[in-house]
XYZ file of C-alpha atoms in Angstrom:
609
model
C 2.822 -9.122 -1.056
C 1.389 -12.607 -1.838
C -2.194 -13.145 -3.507
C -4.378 -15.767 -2.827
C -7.519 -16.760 -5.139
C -10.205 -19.381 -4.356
C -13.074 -20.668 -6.025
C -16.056 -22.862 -5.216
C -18.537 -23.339 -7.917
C -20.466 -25.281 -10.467
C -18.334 -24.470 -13.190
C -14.588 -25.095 -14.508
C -12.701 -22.277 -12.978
C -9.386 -22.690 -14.210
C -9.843 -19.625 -16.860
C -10.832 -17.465 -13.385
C -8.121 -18.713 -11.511
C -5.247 -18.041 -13.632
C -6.893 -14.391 -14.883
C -8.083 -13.844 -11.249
C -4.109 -14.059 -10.005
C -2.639 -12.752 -12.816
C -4.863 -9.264 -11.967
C -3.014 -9.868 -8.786
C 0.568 -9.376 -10.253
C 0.861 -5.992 -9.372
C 1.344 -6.765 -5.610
C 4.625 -7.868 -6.311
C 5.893 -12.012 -6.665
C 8.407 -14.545 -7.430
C 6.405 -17.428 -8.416
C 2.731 -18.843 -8.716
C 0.890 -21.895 -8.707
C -3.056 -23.446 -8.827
C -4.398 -26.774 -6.856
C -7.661 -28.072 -7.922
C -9.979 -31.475 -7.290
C -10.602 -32.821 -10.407
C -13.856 -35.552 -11.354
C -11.846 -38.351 -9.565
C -11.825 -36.118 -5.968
C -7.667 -35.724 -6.579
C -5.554 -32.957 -6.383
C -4.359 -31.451 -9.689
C -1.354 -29.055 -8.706
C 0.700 -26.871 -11.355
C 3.250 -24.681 -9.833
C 6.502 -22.541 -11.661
C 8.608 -20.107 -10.792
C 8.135 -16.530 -12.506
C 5.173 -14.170 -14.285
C 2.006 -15.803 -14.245
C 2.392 -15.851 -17.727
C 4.811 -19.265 -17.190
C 2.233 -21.036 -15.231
C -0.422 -19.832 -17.834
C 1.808 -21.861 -20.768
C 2.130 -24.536 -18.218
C -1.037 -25.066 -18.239
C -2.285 -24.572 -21.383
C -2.632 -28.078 -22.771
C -3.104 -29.995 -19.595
C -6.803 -29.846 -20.036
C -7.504 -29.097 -16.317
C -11.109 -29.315 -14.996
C -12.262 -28.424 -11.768
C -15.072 -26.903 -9.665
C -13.268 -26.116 -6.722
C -9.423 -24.503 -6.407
C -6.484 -22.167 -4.973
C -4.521 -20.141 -6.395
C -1.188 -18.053 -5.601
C 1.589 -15.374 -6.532
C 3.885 -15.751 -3.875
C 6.824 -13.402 -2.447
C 9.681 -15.358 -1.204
C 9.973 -14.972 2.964
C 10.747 -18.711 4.188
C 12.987 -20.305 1.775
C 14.306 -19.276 -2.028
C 12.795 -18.833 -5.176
C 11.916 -21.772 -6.393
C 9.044 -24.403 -7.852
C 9.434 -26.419 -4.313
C 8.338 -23.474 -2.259
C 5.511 -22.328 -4.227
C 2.347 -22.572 -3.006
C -0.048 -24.064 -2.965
C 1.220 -27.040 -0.950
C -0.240 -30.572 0.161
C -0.574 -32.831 3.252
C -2.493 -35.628 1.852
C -5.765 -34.760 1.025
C -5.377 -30.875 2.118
C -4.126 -28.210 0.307
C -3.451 -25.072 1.240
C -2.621 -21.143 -0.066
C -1.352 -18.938 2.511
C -0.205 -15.418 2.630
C 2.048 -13.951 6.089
C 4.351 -15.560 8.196
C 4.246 -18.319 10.747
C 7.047 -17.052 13.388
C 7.535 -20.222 15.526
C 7.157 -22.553 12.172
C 11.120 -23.308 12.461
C 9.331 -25.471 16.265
C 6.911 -26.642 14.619
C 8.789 -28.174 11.768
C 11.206 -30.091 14.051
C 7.775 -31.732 15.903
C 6.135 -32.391 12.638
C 9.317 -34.482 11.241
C 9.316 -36.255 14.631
C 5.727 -37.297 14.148
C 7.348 -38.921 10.192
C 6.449 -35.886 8.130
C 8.169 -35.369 5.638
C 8.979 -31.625 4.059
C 9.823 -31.032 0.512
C 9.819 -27.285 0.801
C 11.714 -24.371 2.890
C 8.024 -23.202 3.372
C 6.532 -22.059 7.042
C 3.101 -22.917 4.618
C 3.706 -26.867 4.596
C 4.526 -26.435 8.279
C 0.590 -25.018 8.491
C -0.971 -27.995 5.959
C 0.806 -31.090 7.764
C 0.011 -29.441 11.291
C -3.697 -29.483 10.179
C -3.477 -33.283 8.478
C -1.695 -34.302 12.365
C -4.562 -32.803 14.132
C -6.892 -34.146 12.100
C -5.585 -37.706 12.074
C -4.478 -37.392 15.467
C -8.839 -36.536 16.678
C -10.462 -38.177 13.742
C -12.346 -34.690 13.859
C -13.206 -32.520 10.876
C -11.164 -30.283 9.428
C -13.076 -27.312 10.909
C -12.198 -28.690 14.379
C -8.220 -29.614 12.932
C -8.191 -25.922 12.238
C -9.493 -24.136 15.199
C -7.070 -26.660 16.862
C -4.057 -25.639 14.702
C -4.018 -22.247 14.887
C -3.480 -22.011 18.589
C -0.070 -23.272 17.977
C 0.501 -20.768 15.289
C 2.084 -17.668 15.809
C 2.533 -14.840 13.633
C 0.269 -12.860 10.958
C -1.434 -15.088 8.251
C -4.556 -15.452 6.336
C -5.000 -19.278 4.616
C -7.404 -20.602 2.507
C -7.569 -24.825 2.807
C -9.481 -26.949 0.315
C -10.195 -31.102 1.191
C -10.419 -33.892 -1.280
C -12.614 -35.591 1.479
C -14.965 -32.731 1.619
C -14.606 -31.305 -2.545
C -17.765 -29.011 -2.077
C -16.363 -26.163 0.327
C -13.249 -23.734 1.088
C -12.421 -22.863 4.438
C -10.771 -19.605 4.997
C -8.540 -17.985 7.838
C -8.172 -14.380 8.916
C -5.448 -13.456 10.918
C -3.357 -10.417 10.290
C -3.339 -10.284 7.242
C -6.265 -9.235 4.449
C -9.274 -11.857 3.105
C -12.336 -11.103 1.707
C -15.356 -13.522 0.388
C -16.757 -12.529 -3.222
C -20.245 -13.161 -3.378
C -21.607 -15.002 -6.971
C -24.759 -16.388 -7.790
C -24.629 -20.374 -6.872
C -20.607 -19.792 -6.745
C -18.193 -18.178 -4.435
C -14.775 -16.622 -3.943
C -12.183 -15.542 -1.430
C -9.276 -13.291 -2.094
C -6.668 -11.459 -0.691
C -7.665 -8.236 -3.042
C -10.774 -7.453 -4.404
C -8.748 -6.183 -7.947
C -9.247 -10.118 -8.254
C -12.923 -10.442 -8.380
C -13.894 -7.468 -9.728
C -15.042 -8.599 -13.028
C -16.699 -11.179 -11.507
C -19.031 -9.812 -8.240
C -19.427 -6.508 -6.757
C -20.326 -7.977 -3.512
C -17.932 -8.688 -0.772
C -17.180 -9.461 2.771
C -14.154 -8.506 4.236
C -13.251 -10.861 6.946
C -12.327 -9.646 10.523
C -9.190 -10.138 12.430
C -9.304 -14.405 13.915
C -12.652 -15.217 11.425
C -12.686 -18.549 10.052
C -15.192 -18.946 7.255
C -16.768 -21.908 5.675
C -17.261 -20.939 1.855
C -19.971 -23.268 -0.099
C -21.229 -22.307 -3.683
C -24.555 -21.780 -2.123
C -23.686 -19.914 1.306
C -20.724 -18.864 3.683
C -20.418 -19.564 7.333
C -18.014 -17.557 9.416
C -17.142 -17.936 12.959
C -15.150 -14.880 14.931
C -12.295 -15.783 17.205
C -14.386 -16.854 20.176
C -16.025 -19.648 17.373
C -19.842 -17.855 17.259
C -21.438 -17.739 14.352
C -21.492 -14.344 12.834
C -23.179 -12.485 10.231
C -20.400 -9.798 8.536
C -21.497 -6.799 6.539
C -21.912 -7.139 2.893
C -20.205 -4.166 1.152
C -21.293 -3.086 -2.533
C -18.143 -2.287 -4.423
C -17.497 1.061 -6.418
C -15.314 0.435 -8.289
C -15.280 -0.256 -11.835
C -13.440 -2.843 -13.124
C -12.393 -0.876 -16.072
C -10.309 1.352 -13.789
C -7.671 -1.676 -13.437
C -6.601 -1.348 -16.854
C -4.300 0.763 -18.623
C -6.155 2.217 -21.565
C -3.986 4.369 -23.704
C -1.376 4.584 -21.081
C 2.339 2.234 -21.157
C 2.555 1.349 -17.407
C -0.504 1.973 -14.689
C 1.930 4.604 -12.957
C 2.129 6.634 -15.661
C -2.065 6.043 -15.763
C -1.645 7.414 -11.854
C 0.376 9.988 -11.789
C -2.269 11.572 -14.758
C -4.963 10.745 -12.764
C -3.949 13.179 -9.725
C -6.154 16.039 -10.500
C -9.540 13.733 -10.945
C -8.314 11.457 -7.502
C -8.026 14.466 -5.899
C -11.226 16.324 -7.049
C -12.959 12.976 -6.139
C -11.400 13.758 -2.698
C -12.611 16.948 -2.349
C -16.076 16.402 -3.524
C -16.071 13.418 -0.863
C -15.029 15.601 1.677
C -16.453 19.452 0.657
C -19.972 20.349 1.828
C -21.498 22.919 -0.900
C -18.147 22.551 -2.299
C -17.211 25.416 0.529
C -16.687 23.646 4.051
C -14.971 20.891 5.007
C -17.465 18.151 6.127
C -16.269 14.901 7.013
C -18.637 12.066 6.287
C -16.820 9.402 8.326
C -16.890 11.805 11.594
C -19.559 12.344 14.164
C -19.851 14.462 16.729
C -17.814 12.881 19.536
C -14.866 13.000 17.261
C -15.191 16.707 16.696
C -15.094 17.033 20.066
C -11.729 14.985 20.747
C -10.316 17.512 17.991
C -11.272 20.640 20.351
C -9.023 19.255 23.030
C -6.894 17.959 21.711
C -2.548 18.990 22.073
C -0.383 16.560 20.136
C -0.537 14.680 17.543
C 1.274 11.815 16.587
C 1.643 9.877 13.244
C 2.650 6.982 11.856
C 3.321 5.705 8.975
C 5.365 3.773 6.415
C 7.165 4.911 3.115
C 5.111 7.218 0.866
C 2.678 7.578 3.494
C 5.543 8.227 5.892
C 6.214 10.818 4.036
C 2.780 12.742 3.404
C 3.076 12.604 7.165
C 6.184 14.557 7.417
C 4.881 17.253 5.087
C 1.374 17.504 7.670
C 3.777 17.997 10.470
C 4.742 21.398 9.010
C 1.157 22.088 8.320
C -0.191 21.462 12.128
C 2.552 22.856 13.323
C 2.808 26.563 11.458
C -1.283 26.263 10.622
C -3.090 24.602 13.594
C -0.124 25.520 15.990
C -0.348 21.934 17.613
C 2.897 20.213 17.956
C 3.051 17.104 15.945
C 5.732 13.781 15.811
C 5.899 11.712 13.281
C 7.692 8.561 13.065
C 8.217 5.418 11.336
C 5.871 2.267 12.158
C 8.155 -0.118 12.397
C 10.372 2.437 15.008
C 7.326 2.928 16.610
C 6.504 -0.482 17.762
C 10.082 -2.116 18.653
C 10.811 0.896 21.546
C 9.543 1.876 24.921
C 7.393 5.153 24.360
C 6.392 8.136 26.335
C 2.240 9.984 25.423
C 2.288 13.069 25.274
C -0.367 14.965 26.766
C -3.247 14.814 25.152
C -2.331 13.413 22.206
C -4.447 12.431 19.339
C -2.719 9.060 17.206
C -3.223 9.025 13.164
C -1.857 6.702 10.758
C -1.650 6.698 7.513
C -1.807 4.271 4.426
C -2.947 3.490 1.015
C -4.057 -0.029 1.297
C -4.927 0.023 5.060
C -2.878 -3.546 5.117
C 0.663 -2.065 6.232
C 1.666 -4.825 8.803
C 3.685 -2.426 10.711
C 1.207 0.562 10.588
C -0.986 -2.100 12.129
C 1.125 -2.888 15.159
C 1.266 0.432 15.903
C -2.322 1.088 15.814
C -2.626 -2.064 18.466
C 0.286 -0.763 20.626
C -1.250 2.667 20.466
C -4.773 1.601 21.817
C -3.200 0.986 25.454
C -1.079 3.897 26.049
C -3.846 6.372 26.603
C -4.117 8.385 23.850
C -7.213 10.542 23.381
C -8.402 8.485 20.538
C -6.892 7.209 16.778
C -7.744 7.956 13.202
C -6.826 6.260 9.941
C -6.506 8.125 7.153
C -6.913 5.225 4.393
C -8.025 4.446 0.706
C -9.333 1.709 1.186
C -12.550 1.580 2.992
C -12.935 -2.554 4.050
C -9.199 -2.696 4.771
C -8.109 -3.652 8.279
C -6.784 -0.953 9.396
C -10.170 0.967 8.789
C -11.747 -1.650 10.492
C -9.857 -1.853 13.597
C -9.088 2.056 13.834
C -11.969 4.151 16.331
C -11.825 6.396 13.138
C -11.267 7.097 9.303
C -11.035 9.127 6.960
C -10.723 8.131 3.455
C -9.063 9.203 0.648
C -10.859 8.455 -3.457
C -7.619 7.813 -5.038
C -8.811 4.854 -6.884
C -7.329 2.024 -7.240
C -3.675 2.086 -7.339
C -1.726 -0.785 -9.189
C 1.871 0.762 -9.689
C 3.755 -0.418 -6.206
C 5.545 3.106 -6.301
C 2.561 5.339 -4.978
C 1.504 8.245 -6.760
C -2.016 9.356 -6.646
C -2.310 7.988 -3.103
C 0.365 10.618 -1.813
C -1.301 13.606 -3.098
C -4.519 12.216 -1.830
C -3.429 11.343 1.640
C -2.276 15.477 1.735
C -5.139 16.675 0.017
C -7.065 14.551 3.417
C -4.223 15.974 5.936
C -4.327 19.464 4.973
C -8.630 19.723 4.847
C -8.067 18.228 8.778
C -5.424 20.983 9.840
C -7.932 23.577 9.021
C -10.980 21.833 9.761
C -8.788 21.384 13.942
C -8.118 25.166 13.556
C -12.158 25.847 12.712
C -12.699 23.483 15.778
C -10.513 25.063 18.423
C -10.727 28.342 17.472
C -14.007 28.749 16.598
C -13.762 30.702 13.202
C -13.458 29.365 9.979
C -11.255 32.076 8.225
C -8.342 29.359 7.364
C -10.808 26.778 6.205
C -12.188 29.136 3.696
C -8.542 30.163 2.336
C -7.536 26.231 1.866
C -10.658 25.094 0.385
C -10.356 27.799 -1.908
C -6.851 26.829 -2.809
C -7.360 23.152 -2.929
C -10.400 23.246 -5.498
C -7.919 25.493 -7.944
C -5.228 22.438 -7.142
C -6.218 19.941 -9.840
C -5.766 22.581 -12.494
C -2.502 23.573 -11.480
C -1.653 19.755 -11.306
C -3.120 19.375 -15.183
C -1.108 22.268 -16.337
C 1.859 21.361 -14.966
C 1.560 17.454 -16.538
C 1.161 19.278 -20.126
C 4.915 20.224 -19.607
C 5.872 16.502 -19.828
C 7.926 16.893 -22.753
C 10.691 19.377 -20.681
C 10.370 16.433 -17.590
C 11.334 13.825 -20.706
C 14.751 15.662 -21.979
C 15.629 16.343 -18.509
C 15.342 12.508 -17.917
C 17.162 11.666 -20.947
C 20.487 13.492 -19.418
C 19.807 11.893 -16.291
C 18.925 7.767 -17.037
C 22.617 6.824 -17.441
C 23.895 8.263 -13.490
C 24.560 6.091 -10.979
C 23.579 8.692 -7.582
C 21.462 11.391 -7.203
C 20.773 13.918 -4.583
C 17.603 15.376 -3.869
C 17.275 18.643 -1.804
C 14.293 20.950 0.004
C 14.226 23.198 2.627
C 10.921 22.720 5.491
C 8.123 21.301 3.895
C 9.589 20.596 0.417
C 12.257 18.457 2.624
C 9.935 15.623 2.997
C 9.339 16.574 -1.269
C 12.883 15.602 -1.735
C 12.422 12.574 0.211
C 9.716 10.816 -1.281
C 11.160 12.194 -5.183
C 14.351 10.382 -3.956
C 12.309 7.492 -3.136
C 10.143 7.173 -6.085
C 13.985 7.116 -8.346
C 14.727 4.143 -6.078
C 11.778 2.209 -6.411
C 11.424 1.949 -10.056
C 15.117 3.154 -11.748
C 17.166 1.353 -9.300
C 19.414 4.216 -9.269
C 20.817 5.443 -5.823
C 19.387 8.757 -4.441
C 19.600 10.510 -1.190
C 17.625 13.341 0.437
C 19.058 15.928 2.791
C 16.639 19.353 3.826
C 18.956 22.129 1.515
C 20.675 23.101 5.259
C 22.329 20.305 5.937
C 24.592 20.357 2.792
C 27.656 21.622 5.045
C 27.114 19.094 7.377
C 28.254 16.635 5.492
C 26.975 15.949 1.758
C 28.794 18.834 0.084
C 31.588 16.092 0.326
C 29.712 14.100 -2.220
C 29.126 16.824 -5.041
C 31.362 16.442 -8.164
C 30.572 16.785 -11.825
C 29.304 13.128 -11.911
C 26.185 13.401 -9.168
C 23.272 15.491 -10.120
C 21.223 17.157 -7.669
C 17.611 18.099 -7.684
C 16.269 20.786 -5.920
C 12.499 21.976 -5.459
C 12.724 25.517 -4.591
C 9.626 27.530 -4.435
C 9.706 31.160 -4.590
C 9.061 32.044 -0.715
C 10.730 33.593 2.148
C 13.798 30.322 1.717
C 14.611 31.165 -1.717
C 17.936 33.586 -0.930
C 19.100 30.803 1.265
C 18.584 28.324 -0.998
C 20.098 30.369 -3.929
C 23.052 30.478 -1.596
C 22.956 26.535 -1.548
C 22.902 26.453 -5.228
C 26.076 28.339 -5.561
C 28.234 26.233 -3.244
C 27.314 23.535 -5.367
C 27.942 25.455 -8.599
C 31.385 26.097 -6.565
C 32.427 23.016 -6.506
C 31.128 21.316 -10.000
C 28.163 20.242 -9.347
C 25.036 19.260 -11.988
C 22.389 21.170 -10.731
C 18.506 20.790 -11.969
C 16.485 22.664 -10.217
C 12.356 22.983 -9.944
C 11.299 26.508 -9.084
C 8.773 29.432 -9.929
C 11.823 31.768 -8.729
C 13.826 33.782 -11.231
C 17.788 32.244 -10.962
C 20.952 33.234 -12.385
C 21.675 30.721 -14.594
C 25.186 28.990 -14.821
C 26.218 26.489 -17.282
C 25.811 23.595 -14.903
C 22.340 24.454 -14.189
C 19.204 23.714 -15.784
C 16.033 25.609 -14.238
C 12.618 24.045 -14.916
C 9.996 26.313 -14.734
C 7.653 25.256 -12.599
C 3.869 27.737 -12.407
C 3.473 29.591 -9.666
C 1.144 27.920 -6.572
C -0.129 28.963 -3.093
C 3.122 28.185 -0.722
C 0.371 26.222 1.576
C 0.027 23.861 -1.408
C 3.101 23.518 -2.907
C 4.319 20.076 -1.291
C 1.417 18.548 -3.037
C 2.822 20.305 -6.435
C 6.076 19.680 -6.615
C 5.610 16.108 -6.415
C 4.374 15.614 -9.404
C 7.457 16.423 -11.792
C 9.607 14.516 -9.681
C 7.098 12.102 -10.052
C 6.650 12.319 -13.730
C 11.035 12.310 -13.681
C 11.282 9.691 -12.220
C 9.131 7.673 -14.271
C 10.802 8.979 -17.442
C 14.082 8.043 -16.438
C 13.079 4.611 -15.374
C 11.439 4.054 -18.702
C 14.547 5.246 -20.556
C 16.130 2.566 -18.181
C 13.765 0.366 -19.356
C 13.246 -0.981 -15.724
C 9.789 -2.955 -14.784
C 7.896 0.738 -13.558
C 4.675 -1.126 -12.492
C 6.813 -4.126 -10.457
C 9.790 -3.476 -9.322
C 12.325 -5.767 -8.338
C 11.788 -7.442 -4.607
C 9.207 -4.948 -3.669
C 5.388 -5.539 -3.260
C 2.026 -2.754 -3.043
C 1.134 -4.028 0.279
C 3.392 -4.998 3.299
C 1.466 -7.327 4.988
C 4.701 -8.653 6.854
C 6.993 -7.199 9.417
């Protein structure tokens, strides 16, 4: 969603802050805008609507100076798109950047205009910055004070970073729901809302915790935890190379993702693999081995792609592990009344660990007696790891493209090694943990050879760019396959696509099928295949363009096109059929010539409800 950037140092930082937000584009926005204190202790504030690129012209010959400033991308919640609402915004001599949502700002507002403030924006942001000028001038106490006193009258998920003209040589940051972290510099330091941002700049960070407020000087940082003691927060080295957040020789970064699958997931599996035979994970002690030995449900949750990976696990705990397992949507999760099952072990899943929804559901989850939770996550400061009794983490890399890729075949690579490492557990032998590590370290060869048939994914695409709906089929665990292949055509081609499991076609969709809708179907070669080649031909039947993804032979009609897809292990082949819907997608979205890496009104991370 949004992306917030701050600086305090002893040097310009205008270069940093527009490069530092602009690394930040990828998270998805609708405008963005810098504040800094110039020599003369006032506020210098450029704002537009659009790429970063706008507010980089905008401010090219303004010769702006400052040691200390904010900058945003922001994606529109309160209020349109326009230069008005963009952040950052002012109350006199505060400015603020803010990322989340204030829920009871529409209150506030009306009591701020009573007290003779004046809005100019839609914004529940300026409702935060005059609250804290009020409080301020209402005490005479410091800002510090102003804040802890304003955010008991807030309500929502936020995280806010506030700079002062009357005190130009610190940034004071808020954690509250939503993602911060302090970069650590040498006499200089930052605060973002992703570390993409800082990367080139410090490997050092601190990610705050849920209610810190922190007090950042070039010098030193101060943070205070929600009971306002003084605490000293971990400071995590980095691994990650900056040069992974560029492109290289690739167009878009999820093109550079989807070829990356077969090193993310090696990376996995050497994180995870003891002796490169067992599976050994790092993150888990003892007591949490022993929660898996009595353990009787699970349940998941999860959001989009990851919602997903979770629907293909089901299948796997259920036929491997023999443990029955729910899965359900975060946001479903949270808004009903819910019944535990018995013994029941909670996961949830997601690639950023920032999924606002995933994150209520983790909170609701910790009071209805479950046995215990586990994240599985790729990103190891995030708050989900942090609030979560357990993790275990996926080495996808960082991911720019919003429509995830290399994070889905990650997060099953992680699901699959825990079904069999349960089964070891409970049943005391390690036959099936032998057969899927074998499998999974022959995976990222099957994933490279399959990528070197681009070419035949490209002229497939090129029939396919100029249709209007699709309709994406699977039977069992290639179900949730046509799902998130469905999804992926959404996200970045615009084009409308549906997923039903290969079944349900009489149900209801065969209604749909005429010469103008083509339908893709993954169709390994196992014991489904004569009922889905009976699915195939009542589509033939009745007209319909049929493209089909399968290591099975197939009479071939002249409405069908087969793509021969290598034969895999059936245990593995939700995590390899993804990929050439994956890599068809893409193709027809660049024939589109749609924005593949940012797609309209979406974002990477959810941090909002």
């Amino acid at each position: 969603m949004c992306g917030i950037v701050a600086a305090v140092t002893q040097r310009n930082i205008i270069n940093f802050l527009l490069e530092s937000i602009q690394r930040l584009e990828y998270r998805g926005y609708d405008s963005s805008g810098l504040a800094l204190i110039n020599k003369n202790n006032n506020f210098i504030r450029v704002r537009c609507i659009g790429k970063v690129s706008q507010l980089i012209k905008k401010t090219k010959n303004k010769k702006l100076f400052g040691k200390i400033g904010l900058a945003h991308t922001r994606w529109a919640t309160h209020g349109k798109v326009s230069e008005e609402n963009t952040h950052p915004h002012i109350s006199s001599h505060i400015a603020i950047v803010h990322n989340g949502i204030i829920e009871n700002s529409f209150q506030l507002r009306l009591f701020l205009e009573k007290q003779g403030y004046i809005f100019y924006s839609d914004t529940d942001t300026e409702v935060i910055v005059h609250l804290l000028h009020w409080e301020q001038k209402k005490t005479g106490k410091s800002l510090l004070e102003a804040m802890h006193n304003s955010l008991i009258r807030l309500h929502g998920n936020y995280s806010m970073v506030v700079m002062d003209t009357h005190n130009s040589s610190r940034l004071i940051a808020v954690c509250s729901g939503s993602p911060l972290i302090i970069g650590l510099g040498i006499g200089e330091n930052f605060i973002a809302s992703d570390q993409i941002a800082l990367l080139n700049i410090t490997k050092r960070f601190i990610y705050l915790k849920e209610g810190d407020i922190a007090i950042v000087q070039p010098e030193q940082t101060q943070i205070f935890n929600k009971h306002n003691s003084i605490v000293q927060r971990k400071i995590i080295q980095s691994d990650i190379q900056y040069e992974c957040v560029k492109k290289g020789k690739y167009k878009h970064y999820m093109e550079k993702e989807i070829y990356e699958q077969p090193t993310s997931i090696r990376n996995t599996l050497k994180h995870c693999l003891k002796n490169n035979k067992t599976i050994d994970f790092p993150e888990l002690g003892v007591q949490e081995k022993n929660i898996f030995l009595h353990l009787e449900h699970i349940q998941i949750v999860a959001c989009g792609t990851s919602y997903h990976a979770a629907m293909v696990s089901k299948h796997w705990f259920e036929s491997i592990a023999n443990i029955p397992c729910d899965v359900e949507v975060a946001s479903e999760f949270s808004s009903r009344k819910l019944a535990v099952r018995k013994k029941s072990f909670f996961i949830t899943l997601s690639q950023s660990g920032e999924t606002a929804d995933t994150l209520t559901a983790l909170r609701i989850s910790k009071k209805l007696g479950y046995l215990g939770n586990l994240t599985i996550c790729n990103m190891k400061g995030s708050s989900l790891v942090q609030e979560s009794d357990n993790c275990l983490l996926t080495k996808a890399g960082i991911e720019i493209g919003v429509a995830s890729t290399k994070s889905f075949t990650t997060q099953l690579t992680v699901l699959l090694m825990l079904v069999a490492k349960i089964v070891s557990i409970k049943q005391k032998k390690n036959d099936i943990e032998k057969k899927i590590v074998k499998i999974l370290n022959i995976l990222p060869y099957r994933i490279e050879e399959i990528l070197k048939k681009n070419q035949e994914i490209k002229n497939i695409a090129k029939k396919l760019y100029h249709t209007k709906n699709m309709i994406f089929l699977g039977r069992r665990d290639q179900y949730p396959i046509a799902m998130e292949g469905a999804l992926k055509l959404k996200e970045i081609s615009y084009i409308h696509a549906e997923a039903y499991p290969s079944g349900e076609l009489k149900h209801g969709p065969l209604a749909l099928i005429d010469k103008n809708i083509p339908i893709i179907i993954t169709a390994p070669n196992n014991s489904l295949i004569e009922k889905t080649k009976k699915n195939i031909q009542e589509i033939c039947s009745r007209g319909g363009l049929i493209y089909i993804f399968s290591d099975a032979e197939m009479n071939l009609e002249k409405n069908i096109t087969l793509f021969k897809v290598p034969y895999v292990e059936e245990i593995i082949a939700p995590i390899f059929y993804i990929i050439p819907l994956q890599l068809l997608a893409y193709y027809i979205a660049l024939s589109k010539g749609t924005n593949i890496d940012q797609p309209r009104n979406l974002a990477k991370s959810v941090t909002v409800e």
